Structure formats: C-alpha cells, structure tokens
PDB file of C-alpha atoms and ligand atoms in Angstrom:
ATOM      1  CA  UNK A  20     189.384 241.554  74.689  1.00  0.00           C
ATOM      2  CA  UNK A  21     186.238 239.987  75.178  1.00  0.00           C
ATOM      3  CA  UNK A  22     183.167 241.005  74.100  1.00  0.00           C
ATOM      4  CA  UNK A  23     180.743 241.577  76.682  1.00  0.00           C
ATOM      5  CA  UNK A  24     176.861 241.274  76.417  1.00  0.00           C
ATOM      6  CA  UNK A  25     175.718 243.301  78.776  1.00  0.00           C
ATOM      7  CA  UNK A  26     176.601 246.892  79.400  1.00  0.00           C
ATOM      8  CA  UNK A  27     178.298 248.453  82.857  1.00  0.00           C
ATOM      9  CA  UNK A  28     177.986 251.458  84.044  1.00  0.00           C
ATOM     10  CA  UNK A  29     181.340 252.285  82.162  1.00  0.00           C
ATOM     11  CA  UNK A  30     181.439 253.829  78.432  1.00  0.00           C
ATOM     12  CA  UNK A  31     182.876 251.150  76.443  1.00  0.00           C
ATOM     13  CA  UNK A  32     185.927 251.601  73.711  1.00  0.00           C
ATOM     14  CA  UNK A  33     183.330 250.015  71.269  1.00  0.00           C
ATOM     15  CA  UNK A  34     179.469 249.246  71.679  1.00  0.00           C
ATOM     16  CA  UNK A  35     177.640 247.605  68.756  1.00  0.00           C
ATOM     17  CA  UNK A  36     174.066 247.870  68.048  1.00  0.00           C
ATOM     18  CA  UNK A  37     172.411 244.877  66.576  1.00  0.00           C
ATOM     19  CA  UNK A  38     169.201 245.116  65.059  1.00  0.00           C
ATOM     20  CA  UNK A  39     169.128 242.034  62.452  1.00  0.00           C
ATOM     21  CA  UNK A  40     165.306 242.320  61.665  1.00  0.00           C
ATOM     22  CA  UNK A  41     165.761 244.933  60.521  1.00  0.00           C
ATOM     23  CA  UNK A  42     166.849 248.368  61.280  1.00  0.00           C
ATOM     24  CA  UNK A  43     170.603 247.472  61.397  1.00  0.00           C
ATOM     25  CA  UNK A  44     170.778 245.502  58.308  1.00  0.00           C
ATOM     26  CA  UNK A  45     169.086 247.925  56.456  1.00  0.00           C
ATOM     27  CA  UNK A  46     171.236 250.622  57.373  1.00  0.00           C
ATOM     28  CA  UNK A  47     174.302 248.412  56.136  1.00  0.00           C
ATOM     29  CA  UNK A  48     172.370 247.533  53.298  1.00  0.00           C
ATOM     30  CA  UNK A  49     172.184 251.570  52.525  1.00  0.00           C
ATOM     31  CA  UNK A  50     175.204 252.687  53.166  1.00  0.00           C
ATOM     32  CA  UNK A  51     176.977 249.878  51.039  1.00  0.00           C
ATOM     33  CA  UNK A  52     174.455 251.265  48.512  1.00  0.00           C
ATOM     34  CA  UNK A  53     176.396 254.262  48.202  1.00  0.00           C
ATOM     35  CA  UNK A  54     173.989 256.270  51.122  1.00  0.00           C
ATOM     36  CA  UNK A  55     176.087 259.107  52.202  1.00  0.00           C
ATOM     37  CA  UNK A  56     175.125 258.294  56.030  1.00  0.00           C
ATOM     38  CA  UNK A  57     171.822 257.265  58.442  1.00  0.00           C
ATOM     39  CA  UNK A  58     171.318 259.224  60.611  1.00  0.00           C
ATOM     40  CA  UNK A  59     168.824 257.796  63.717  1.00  0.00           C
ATOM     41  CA  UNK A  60     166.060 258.838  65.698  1.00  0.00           C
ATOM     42  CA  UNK A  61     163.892 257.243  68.391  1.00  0.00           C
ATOM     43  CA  UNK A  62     161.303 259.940  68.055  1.00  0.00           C
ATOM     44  CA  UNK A  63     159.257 260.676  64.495  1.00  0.00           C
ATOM     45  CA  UNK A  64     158.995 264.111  64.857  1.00  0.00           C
ATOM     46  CA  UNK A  65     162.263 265.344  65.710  1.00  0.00           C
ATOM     47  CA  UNK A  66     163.485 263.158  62.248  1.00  0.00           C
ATOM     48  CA  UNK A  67     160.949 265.475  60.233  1.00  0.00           C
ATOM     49  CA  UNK A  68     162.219 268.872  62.005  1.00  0.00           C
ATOM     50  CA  UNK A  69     165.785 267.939  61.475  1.00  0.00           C
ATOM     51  CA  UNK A  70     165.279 266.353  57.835  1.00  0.00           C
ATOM     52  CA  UNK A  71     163.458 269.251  56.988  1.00  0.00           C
ATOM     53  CA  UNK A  72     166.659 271.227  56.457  1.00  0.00           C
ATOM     54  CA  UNK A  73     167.682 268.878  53.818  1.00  0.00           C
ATOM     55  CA  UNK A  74     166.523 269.117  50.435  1.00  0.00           C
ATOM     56  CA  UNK A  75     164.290 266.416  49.137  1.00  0.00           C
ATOM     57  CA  UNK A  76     166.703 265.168  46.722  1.00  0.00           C
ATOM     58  CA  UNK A  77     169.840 264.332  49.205  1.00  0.00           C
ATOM     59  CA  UNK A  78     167.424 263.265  51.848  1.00  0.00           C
ATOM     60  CA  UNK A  79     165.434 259.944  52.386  1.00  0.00           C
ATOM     61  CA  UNK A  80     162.718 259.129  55.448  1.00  0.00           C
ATOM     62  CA  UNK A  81     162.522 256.311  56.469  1.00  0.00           C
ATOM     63  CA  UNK A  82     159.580 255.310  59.294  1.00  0.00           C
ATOM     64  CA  UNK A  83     158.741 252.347  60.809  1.00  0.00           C
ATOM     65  CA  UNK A  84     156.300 251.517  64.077  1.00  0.00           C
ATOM     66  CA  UNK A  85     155.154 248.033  64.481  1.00  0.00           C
ATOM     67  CA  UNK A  86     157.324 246.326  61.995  1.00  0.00           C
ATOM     68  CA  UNK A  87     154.911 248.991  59.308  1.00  0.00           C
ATOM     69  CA  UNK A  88     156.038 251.696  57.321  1.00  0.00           C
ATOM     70  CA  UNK A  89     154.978 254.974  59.188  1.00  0.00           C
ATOM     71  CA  UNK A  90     152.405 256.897  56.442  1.00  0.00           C
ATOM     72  CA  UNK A  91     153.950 260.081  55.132  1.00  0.00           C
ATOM     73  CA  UNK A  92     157.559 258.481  54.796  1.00  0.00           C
ATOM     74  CA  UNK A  93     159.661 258.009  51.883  1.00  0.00           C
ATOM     75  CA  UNK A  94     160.346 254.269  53.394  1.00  0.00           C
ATOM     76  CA  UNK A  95     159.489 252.034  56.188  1.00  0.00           C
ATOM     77  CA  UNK A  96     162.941 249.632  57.125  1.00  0.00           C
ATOM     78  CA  UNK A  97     163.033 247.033  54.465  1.00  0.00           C
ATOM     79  CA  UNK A  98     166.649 246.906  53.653  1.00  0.00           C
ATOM     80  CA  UNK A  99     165.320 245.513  50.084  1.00  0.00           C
ATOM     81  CA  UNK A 100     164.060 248.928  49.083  1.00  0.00           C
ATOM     82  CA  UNK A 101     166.850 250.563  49.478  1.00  0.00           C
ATOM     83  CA  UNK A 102     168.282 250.262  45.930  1.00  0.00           C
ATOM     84  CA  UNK A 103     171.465 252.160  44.997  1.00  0.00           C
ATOM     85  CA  UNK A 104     169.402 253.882  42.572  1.00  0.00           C
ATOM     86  CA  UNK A 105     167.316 255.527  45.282  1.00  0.00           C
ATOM     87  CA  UNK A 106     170.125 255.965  48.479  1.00  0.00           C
ATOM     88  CA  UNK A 107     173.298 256.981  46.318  1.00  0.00           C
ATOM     89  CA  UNK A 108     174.346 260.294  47.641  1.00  0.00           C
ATOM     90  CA  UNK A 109     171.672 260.553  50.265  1.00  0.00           C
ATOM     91  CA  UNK A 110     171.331 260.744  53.661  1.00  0.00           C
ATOM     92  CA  UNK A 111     169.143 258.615  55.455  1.00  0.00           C
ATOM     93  CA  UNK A 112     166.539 260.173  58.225  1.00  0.00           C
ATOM     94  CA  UNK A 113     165.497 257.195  59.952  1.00  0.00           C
ATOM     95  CA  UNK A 114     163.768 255.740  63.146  1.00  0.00           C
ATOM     96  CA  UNK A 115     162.233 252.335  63.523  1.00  0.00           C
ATOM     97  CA  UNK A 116     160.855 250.615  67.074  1.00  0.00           C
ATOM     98  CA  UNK A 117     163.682 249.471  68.477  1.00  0.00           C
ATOM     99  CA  UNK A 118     167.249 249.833  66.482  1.00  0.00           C
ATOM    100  CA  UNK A 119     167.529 253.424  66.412  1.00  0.00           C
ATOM    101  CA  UNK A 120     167.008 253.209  70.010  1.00  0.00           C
ATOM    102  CA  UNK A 121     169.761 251.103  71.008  1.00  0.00           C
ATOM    103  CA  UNK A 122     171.687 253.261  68.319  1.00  0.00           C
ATOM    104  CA  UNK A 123     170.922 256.615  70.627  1.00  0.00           C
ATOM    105  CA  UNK A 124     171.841 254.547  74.045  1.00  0.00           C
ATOM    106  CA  UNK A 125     175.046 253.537  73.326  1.00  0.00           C
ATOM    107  CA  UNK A 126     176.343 256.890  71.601  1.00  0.00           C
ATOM    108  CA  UNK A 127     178.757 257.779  73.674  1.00  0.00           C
ATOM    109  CA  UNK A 128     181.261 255.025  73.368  1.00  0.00           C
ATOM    110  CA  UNK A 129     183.995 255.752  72.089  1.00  0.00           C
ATOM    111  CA  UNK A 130     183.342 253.737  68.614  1.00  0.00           C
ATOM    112  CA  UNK A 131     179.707 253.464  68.309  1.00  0.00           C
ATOM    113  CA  UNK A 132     179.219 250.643  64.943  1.00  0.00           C
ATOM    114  CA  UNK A 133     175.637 249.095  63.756  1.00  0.00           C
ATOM    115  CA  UNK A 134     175.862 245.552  63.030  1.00  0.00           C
ATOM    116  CA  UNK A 135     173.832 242.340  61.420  1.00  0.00           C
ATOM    117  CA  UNK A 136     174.558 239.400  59.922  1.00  0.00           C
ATOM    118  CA  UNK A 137     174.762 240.798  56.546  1.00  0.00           C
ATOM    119  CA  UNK A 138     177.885 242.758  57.748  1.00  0.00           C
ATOM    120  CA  UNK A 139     179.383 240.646  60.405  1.00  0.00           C
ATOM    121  CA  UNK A 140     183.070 239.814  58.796  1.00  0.00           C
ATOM    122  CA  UNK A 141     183.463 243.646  58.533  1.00  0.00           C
ATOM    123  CA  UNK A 142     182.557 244.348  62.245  1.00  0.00           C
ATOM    124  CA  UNK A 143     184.779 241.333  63.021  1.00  0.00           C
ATOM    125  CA  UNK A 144     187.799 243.231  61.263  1.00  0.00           C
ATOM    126  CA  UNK A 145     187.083 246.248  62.801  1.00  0.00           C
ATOM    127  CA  UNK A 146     187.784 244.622  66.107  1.00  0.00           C
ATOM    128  CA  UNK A 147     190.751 242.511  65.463  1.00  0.00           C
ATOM    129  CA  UNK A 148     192.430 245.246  63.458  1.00  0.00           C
ATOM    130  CA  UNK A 149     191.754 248.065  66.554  1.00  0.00           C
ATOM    131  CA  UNK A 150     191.636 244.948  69.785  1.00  0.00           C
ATOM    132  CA  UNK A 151     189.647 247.891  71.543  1.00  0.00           C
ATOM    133  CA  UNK A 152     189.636 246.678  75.293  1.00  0.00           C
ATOM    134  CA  UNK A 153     186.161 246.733  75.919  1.00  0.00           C
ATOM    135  CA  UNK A 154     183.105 246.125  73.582  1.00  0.00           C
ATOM    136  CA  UNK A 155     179.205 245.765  74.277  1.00  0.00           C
ATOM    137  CA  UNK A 156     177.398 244.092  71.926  1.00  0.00           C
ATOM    138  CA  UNK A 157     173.612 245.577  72.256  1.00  0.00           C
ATOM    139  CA  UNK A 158     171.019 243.866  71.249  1.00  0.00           C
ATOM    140  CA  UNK A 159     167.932 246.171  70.548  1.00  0.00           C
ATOM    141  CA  UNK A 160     165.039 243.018  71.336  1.00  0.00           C
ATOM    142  CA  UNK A 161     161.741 244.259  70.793  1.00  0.00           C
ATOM    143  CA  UNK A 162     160.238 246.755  73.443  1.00  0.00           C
ATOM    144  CA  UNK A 163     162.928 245.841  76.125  1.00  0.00           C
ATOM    145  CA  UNK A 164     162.697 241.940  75.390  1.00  0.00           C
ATOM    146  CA  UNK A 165     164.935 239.288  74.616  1.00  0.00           C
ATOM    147  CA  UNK A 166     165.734 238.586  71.019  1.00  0.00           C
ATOM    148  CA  UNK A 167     166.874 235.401  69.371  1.00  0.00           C
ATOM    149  CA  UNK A 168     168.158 236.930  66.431  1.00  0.00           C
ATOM    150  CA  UNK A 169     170.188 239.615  68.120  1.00  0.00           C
ATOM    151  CA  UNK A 170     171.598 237.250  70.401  1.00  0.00           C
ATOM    152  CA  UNK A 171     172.556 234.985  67.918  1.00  0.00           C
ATOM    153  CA  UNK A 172     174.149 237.803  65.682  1.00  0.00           C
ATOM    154  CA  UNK A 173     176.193 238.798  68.791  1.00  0.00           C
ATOM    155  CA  UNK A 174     177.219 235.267  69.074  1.00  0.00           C
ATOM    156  CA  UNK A 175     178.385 234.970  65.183  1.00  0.00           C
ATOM    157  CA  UNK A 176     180.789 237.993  66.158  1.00  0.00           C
ATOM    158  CA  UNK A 177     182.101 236.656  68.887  1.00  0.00           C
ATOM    159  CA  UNK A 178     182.499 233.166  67.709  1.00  0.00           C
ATOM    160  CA  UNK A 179     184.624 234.738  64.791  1.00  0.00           C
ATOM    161  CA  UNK A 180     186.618 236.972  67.002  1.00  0.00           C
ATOM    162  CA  UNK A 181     187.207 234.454  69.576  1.00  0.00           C
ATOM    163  CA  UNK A 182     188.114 231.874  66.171  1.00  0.00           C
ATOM    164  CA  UNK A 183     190.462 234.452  64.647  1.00  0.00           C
ATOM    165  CA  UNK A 184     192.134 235.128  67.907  1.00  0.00           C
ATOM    166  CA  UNK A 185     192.362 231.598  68.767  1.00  0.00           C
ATOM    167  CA  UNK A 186     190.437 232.252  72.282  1.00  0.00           C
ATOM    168  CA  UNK A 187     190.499 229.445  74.340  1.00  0.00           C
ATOM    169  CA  UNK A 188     187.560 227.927  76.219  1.00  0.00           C
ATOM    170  CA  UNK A 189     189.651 229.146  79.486  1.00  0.00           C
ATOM    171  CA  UNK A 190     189.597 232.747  78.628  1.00  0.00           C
ATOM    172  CA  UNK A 191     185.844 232.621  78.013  1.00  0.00           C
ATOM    173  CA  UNK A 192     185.099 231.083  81.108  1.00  0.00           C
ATOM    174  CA  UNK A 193     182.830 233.265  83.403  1.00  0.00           C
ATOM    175  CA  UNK A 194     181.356 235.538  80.678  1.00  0.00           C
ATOM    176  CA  UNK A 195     177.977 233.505  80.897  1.00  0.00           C
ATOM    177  CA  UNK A 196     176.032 235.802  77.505  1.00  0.00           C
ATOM    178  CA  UNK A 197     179.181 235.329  75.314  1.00  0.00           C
ATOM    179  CA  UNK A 198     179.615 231.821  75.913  1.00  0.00           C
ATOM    180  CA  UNK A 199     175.661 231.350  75.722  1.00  0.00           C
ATOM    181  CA  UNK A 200     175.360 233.780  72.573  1.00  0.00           C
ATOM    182  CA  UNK A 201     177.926 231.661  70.970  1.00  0.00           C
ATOM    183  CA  UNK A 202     176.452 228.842  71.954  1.00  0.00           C
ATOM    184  CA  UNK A 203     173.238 229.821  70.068  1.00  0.00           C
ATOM    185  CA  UNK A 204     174.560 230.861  66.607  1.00  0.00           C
ATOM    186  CA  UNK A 205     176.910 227.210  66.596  1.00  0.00           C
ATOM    187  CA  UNK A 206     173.696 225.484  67.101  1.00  0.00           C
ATOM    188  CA  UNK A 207     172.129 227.424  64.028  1.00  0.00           C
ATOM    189  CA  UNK A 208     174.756 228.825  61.668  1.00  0.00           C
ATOM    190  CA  UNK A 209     174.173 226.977  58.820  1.00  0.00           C
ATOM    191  CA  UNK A 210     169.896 227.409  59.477  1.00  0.00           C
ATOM    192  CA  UNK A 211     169.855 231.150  60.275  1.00  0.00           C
ATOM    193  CA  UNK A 212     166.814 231.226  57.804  1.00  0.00           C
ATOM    194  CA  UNK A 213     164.781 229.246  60.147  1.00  0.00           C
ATOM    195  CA  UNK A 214     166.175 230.811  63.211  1.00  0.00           C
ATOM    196  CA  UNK A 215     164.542 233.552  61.944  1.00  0.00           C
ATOM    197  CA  UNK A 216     161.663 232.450  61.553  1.00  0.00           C
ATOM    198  CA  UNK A 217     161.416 230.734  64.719  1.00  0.00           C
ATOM    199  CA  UNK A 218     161.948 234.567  66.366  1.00  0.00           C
ATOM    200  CA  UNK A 219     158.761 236.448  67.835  1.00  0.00           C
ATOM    201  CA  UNK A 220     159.970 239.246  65.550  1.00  0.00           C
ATOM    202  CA  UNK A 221     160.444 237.372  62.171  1.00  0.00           C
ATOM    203  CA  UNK A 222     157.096 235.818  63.008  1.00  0.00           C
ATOM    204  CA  UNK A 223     155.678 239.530  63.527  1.00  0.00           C
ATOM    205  CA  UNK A 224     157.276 240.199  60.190  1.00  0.00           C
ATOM    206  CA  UNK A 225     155.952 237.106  58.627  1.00  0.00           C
ATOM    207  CA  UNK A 226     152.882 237.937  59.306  1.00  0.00           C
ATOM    208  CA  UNK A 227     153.349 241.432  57.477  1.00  0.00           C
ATOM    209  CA  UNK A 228     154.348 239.568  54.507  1.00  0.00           C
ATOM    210  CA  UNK A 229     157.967 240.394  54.816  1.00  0.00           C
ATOM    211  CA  UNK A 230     159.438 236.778  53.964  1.00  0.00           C
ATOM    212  CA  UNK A 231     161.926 238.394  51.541  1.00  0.00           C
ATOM    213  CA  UNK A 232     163.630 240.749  54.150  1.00  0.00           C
ATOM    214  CA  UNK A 233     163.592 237.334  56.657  1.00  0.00           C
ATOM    215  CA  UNK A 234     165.563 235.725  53.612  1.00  0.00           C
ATOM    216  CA  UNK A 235     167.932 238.707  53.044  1.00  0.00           C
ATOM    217  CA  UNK A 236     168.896 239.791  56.889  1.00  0.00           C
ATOM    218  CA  UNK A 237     169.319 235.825  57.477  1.00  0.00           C
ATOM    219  CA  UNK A 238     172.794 236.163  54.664  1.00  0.00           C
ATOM    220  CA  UNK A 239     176.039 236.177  56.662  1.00  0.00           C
ATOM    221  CA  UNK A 240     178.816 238.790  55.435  1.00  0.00           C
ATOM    222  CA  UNK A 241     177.661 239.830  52.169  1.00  0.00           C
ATOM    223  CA  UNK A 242     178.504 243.419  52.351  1.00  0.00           C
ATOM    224  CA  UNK A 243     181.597 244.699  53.401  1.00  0.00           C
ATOM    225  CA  UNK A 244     180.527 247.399  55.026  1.00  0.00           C
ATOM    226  CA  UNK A 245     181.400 249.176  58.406  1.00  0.00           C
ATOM    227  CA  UNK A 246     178.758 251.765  59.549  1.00  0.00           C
ATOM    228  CA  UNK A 247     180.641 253.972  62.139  1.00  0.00           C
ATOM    229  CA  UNK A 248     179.386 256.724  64.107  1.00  0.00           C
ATOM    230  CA  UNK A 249     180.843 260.080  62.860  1.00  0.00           C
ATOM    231  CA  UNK A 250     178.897 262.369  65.100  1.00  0.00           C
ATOM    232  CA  UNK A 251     176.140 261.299  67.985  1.00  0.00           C
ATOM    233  CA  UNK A 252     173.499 259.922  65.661  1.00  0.00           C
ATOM    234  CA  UNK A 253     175.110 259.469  62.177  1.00  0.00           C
ATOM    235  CA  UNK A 254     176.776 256.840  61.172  1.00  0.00           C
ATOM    236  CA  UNK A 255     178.988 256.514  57.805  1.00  0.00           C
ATOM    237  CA  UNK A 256     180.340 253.781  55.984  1.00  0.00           C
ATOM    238  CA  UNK A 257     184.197 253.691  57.286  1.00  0.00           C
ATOM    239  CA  UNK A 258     186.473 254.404  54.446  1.00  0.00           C
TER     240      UNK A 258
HETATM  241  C1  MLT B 324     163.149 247.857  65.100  1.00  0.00           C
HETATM  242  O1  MLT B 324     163.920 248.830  65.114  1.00  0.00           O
HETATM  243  O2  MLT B 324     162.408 247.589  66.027  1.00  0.00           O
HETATM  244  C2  MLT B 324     163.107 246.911  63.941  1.00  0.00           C
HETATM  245  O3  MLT B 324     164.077 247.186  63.038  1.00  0.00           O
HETATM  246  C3  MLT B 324     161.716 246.746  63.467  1.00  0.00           C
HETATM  247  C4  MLT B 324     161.551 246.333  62.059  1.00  0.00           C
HETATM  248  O4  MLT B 324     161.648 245.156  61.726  1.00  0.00           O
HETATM  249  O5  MLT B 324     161.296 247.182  61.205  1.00  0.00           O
END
C-alpha cells in the first residue's frame, strides 16, 4: 500500500491531486465552508457554458490565469475569499492554471480526492480506513514543472500513512519519489511557511501580494474535510 509518485499506465484505486498554492486548498477550504461541490475545468469557456445553467444564486465562478483572478469572475482562487457566507449551498465553477488540470487527468481512478496541507489528516484517513492498493499522488507543478510545495504535501501524506501503518524503511525501499517526497516535508515540517516561500510559485504569488493565502495553505490539517469525486469533474465533501 504504498503511495506512488508517479503515475503508470494503469488507473489507480485512488489518485490525489495536490495543488497547495492554491487551487486544492481552496477547494477544501470551500467545501468545508458548507459549498455544495467544485466542480473543475481546465478550459474558461466551457466553465461559463456549463455554469450558465445554474442560477446565479447557487452558483459561484471562480477564474484564475497567472496566479490572477480572470476579469468577469465571481472569484479568482484565494481560498481566503471563500467565506461560508458566500459558498454555503453553492456550487463552485472553477478553473485555475494548473489544479483543475491535474483534477481532469486523473478522473478516472477509481477514487479521485483533492488534497493540501490544510486537509492532509483527512486524506490520510481516507486511506488507512479504505488501504486502497494503489494510489498516485499528483502533483499539478506549474505548466508541467516540478513543484516544491506539491512534493512536499505528497510527502506529509505519506510520512503519516507510512507513521500510522508503522512502514518500515524496508518496505519503502526502491520507491525513490516517496522516500525523496518524505524526505522533503521531514526536513521542513515545522517551517512549511518558509518552504513556501522559498517555491517559484509562492514567490509568483508573493509578488501578487498574496502573503495571506502563503500563510493559510502553509496550516497542516485544519479542516477536516475530504473532497471526493462524485461524478468526472465534481467533487463533494465525503459525508
Ligand atoms: C493553479 O492551479 O495553477 C494554481 O492553483 C494557481 C494559483 O495559485 O492560483
């Protein structure tokens, strides 16, 4: 049970998307809000065509290119602006640069979950409670890249499940990301603030004046919150 890094060519039990800054902490961060679900899209116009059907009071856009909100939407993907007073009840239209894309890659797993930091212990139940036999953990990177963040996210799953399971070094041997992943988030656990800000991305965000959302998507399992995919594209909070 494992958790693997990078993806075969098989569909995996479980694949996890991992978007820390920012698109899957914020949609955590909504649907433990009281969002009725996110739904994802990589392209901007297909989200308005769909999202049209909806009326304007269950629905919410959010649109973000760049690490910028996308003019015309409700949001762009700060997980801080999405209040319970705006998402309860709603439904989420939303596609950002990178996370929604993993999102849409990986949809035919059998479980398809979005995690971040901010959710992590939930995630980490989730596996231990279903021991699915094989799991990707996807890191959406920026434009194909590497990502610290991600990686180390990935790595603060693992390290739990591998903790909680009482995985020896052994049994890790030969699975070169995991061991590396974990590797990465020991080294940083207790500074994932400045990991953050170390990353090419949080320095992109930085940049756009986004320090808060670096400080909030840096928090490790605050919300205990599961997003699950229901039906290729949305995901809702598991009951
Ligand atoms: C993405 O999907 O690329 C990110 O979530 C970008 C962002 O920080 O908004």
């Amino acid at each position: 049970h494992t958790p693997e890094l990078t993806p075969t060519d098989k569909v995996p039990e479980c694949a996890i998307a991992v978007d820390v800054l920012r698109a899957t902490t914020t949609m955590a961060t909504v649907l433990a809000a009281g969002g009725e679900a996110v739904q994802v899209f990589s392209d901007l116009d297909q989200l308005l065509a769909v999202s049209e059907k909806w009326s304007g009071e269950k629905r919410l856009r959010a649109g973000e290119r760049g690490g910028s909100k996308v003019p015309g939407f409700d949001l762009g993907n700060s997980p801080l602006d999405c209040t319970p007073e705006l998402v309860q009840g709603r439904r989420l239209f939303i596609s950002t640069t990178n996370g929604t894309r993993a999102l849409q890659r990986i949809q035919d797993a059998k479980a398809v979950l979005a995690a971040a930091f901010v959710n992590r212990a939930a995630v980490v139940q989730y596996l231990l409670e279903k021991q699915p036999e094989t799991v990707w953990i996807v890191g959406s990177g920026w434009e194909g890249s590497f990502s610290l963040e991600d990686t180390a996210c990935a790595g603060a799953i693992a390290h739990s499940v591998a903790q909680q399971t009482k995985l020896s070094q052994d049994e890790l041997a030969g699975n070169d990301e995991v061991i590396s992943a974990i590797a990465l988030y020991s080294q940083w656990q207790d500074n994932l603030l400045e990991l953050l800000h170390l990353a090419s991305h949080g320095k992109r965000l930085l940049r756009l004046n986004s320090d808060e959302d670096l400080k909030y998507c840096s928090q490790t399992d605050i919300l205990d919150v599961l997003p699950i995919q229901q039906e290729p594209g949305v995901l809702m909070s598991r009951k």
